[in-house]
Each structure stands twice: as C-alpha cells, then as structure tokens.
PDB file of C-alpha atoms in Angstrom:
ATOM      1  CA  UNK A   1      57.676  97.940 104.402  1.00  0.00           C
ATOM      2  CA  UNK A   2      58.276 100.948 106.628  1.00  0.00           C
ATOM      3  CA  UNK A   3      57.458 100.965 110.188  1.00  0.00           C
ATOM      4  CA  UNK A   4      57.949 105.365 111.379  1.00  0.00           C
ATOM      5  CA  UNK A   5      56.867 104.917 115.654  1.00  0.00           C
ATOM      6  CA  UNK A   6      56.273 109.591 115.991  1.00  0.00           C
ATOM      7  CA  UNK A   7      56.317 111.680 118.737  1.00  0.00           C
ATOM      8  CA  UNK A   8      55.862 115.028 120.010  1.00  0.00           C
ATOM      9  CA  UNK A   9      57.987 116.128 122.306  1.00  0.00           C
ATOM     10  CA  UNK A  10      57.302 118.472 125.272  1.00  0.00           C
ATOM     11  CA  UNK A  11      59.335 120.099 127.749  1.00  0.00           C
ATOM     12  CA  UNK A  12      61.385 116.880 128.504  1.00  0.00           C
ATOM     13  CA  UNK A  13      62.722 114.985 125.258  1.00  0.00           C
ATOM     14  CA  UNK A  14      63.615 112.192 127.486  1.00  0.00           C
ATOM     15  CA  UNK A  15      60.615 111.346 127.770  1.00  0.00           C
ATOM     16  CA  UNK A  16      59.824 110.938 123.924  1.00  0.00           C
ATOM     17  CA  UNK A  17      62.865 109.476 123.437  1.00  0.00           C
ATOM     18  CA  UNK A  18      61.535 106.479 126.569  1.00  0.00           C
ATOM     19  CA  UNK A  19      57.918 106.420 124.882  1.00  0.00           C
ATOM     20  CA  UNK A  20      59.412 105.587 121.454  1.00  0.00           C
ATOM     21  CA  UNK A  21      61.547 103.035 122.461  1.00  0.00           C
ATOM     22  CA  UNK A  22      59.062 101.468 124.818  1.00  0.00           C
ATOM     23  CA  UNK A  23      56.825 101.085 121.686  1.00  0.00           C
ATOM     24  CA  UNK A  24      59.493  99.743 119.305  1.00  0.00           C
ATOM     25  CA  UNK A  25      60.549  97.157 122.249  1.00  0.00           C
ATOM     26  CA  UNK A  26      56.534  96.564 122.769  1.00  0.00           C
ATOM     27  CA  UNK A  27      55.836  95.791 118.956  1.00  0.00           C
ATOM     28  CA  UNK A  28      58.897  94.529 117.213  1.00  0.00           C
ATOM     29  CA  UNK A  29      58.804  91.341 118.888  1.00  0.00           C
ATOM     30  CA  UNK A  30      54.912  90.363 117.695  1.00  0.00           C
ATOM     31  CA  UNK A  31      55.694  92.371 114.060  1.00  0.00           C
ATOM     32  CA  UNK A  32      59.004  90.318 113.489  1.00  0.00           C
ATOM     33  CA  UNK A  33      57.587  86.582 114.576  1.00  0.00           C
ATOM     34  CA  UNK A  34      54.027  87.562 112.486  1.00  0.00           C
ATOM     35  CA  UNK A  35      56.520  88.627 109.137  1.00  0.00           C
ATOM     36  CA  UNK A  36      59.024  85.509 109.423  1.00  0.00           C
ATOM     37  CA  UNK A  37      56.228  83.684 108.574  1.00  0.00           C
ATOM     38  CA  UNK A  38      55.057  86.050 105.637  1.00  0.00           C
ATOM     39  CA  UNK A  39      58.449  85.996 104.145  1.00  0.00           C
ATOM     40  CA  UNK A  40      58.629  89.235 104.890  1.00  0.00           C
ATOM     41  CA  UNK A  41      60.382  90.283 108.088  1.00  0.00           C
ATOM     42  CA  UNK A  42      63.957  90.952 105.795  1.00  0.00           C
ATOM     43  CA  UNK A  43      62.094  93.964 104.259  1.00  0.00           C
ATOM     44  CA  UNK A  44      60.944  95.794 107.387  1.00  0.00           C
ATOM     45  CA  UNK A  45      62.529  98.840 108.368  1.00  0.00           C
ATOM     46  CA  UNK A  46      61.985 100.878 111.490  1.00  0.00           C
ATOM     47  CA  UNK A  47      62.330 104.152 111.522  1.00  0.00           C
ATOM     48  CA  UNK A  48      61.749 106.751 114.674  1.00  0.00           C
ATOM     49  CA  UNK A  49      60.769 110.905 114.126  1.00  0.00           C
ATOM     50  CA  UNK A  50      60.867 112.866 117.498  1.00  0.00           C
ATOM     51  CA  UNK A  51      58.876 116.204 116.851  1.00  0.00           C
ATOM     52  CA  UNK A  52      60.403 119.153 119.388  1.00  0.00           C
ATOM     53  CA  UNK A  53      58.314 122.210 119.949  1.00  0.00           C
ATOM     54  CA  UNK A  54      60.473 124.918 120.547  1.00  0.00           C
ATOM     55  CA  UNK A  55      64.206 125.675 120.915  1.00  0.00           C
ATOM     56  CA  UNK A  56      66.549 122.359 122.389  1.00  0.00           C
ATOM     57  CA  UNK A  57      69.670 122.437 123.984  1.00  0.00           C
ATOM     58  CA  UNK A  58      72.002 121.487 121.178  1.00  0.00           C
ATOM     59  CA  UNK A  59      74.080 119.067 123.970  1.00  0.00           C
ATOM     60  CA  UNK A  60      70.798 117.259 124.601  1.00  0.00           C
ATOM     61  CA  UNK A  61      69.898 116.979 120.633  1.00  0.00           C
ATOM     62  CA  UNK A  62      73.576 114.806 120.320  1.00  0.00           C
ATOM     63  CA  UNK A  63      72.528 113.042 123.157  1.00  0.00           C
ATOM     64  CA  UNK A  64      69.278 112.000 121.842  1.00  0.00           C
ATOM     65  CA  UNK A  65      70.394 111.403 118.399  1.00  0.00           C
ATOM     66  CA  UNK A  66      73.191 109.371 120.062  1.00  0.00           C
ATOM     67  CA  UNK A  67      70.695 106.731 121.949  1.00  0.00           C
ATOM     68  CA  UNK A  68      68.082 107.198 119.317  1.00  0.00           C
ATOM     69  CA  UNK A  69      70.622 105.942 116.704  1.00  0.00           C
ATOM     70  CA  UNK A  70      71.720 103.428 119.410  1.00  0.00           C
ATOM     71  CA  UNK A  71      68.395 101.897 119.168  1.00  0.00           C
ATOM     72  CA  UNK A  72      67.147 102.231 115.503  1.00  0.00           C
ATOM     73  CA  UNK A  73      70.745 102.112 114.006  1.00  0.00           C
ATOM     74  CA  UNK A  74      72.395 105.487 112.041  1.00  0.00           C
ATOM     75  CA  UNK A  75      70.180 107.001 109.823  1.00  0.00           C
ATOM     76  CA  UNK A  76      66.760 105.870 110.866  1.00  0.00           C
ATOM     77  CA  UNK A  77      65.557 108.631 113.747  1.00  0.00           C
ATOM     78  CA  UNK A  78      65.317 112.339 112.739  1.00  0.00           C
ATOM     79  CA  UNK A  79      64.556 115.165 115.635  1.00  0.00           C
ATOM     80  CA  UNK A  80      63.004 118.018 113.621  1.00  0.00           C
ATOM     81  CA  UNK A  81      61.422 121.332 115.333  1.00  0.00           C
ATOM     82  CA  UNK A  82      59.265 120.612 111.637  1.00  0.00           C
ATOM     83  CA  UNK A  83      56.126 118.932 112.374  1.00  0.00           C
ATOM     84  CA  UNK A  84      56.226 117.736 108.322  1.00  0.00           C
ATOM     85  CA  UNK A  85      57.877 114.282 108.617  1.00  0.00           C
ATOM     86  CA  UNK A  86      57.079 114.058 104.621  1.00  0.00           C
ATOM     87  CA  UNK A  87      60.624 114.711 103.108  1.00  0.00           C
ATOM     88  CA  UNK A  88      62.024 112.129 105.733  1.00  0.00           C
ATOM     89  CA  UNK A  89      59.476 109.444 104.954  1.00  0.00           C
ATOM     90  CA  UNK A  90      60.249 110.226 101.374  1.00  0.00           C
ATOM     91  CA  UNK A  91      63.938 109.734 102.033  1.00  0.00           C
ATOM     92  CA  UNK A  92      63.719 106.733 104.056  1.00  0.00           C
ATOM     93  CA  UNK A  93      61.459 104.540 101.601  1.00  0.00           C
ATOM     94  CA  UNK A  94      64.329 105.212  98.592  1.00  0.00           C
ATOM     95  CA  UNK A  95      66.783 103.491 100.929  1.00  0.00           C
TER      96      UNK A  95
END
C-alpha cells in the first residue's frame, strides 16, 4: 500500500514542506494502529511530492530535500517544478 501526502507549493516552500509533515504526523498515528490490526501496517509506505511553481533557489531545494528525507527517509519525497507525479508514483510502487 502506498500512502503519496501532495502539495503545491507557493512563494514559500517552507510552508509546504510544514503542511506535509503536519499531515503525515496527523495521520500516521490512526493509519499505523488501524493496519497493525489488519496485518498490514509492514506494507505501508509513505511517500511525500512537493509541486514548485516556478524557479527555486537551488540552496533551498537541498535544504528541503534534506528535512523532507529527514522525515520520510531517502528516496520517498520528490520536489518537481512537473505537476505529473505519474513517473514517481510509478517508481515508488516497484520498490
């Protein structure tokens, strides 16, 4: 099962970055106690996708990717200026 939290981000990728992990830290918990008891939880995998609109300062993109991986763990955010997350979710469910 994958579980891809998206968003858009505006003029301050902070705040994506924030909203995304606010929603992972608000869900996980109920997700993970509901699919223990489905027999399930060891096949969940979270994944994050920040969509930027416009040009990013490269410095902040490490940054982000650094948390963002900090949080998910490496290789399960992607910040893309391409609003088509298909290749990615394509990728991630062949892991």
């Amino acid at each position: 099962m994958l579980i891809c939290l998206v968003e858009l981000k505006g003029r301050e990728g902070k705040d994506a970055e924030e909203q995304i992990v606010n929603t992972y830290n608000y869900l996980q918990p109920p997700f993970s106690n509901f699919l223990k008891k489905s027999k399930m939880f060891s096949q969940v995998k979270w994944r994050a996708f920040i969509y930027r609109q416009g040009a990013s300062n490269r410095r902040n993109e490490e940054e982000t990717q650094r948390r963002m991986e900090k949080a998910f763990g490496r290789g399960n955010f992607l910040f893309r200026n391409n609003p088509d997350l298909g290749d990615a979710l394509r990728a991630w469910t062949k892991v």
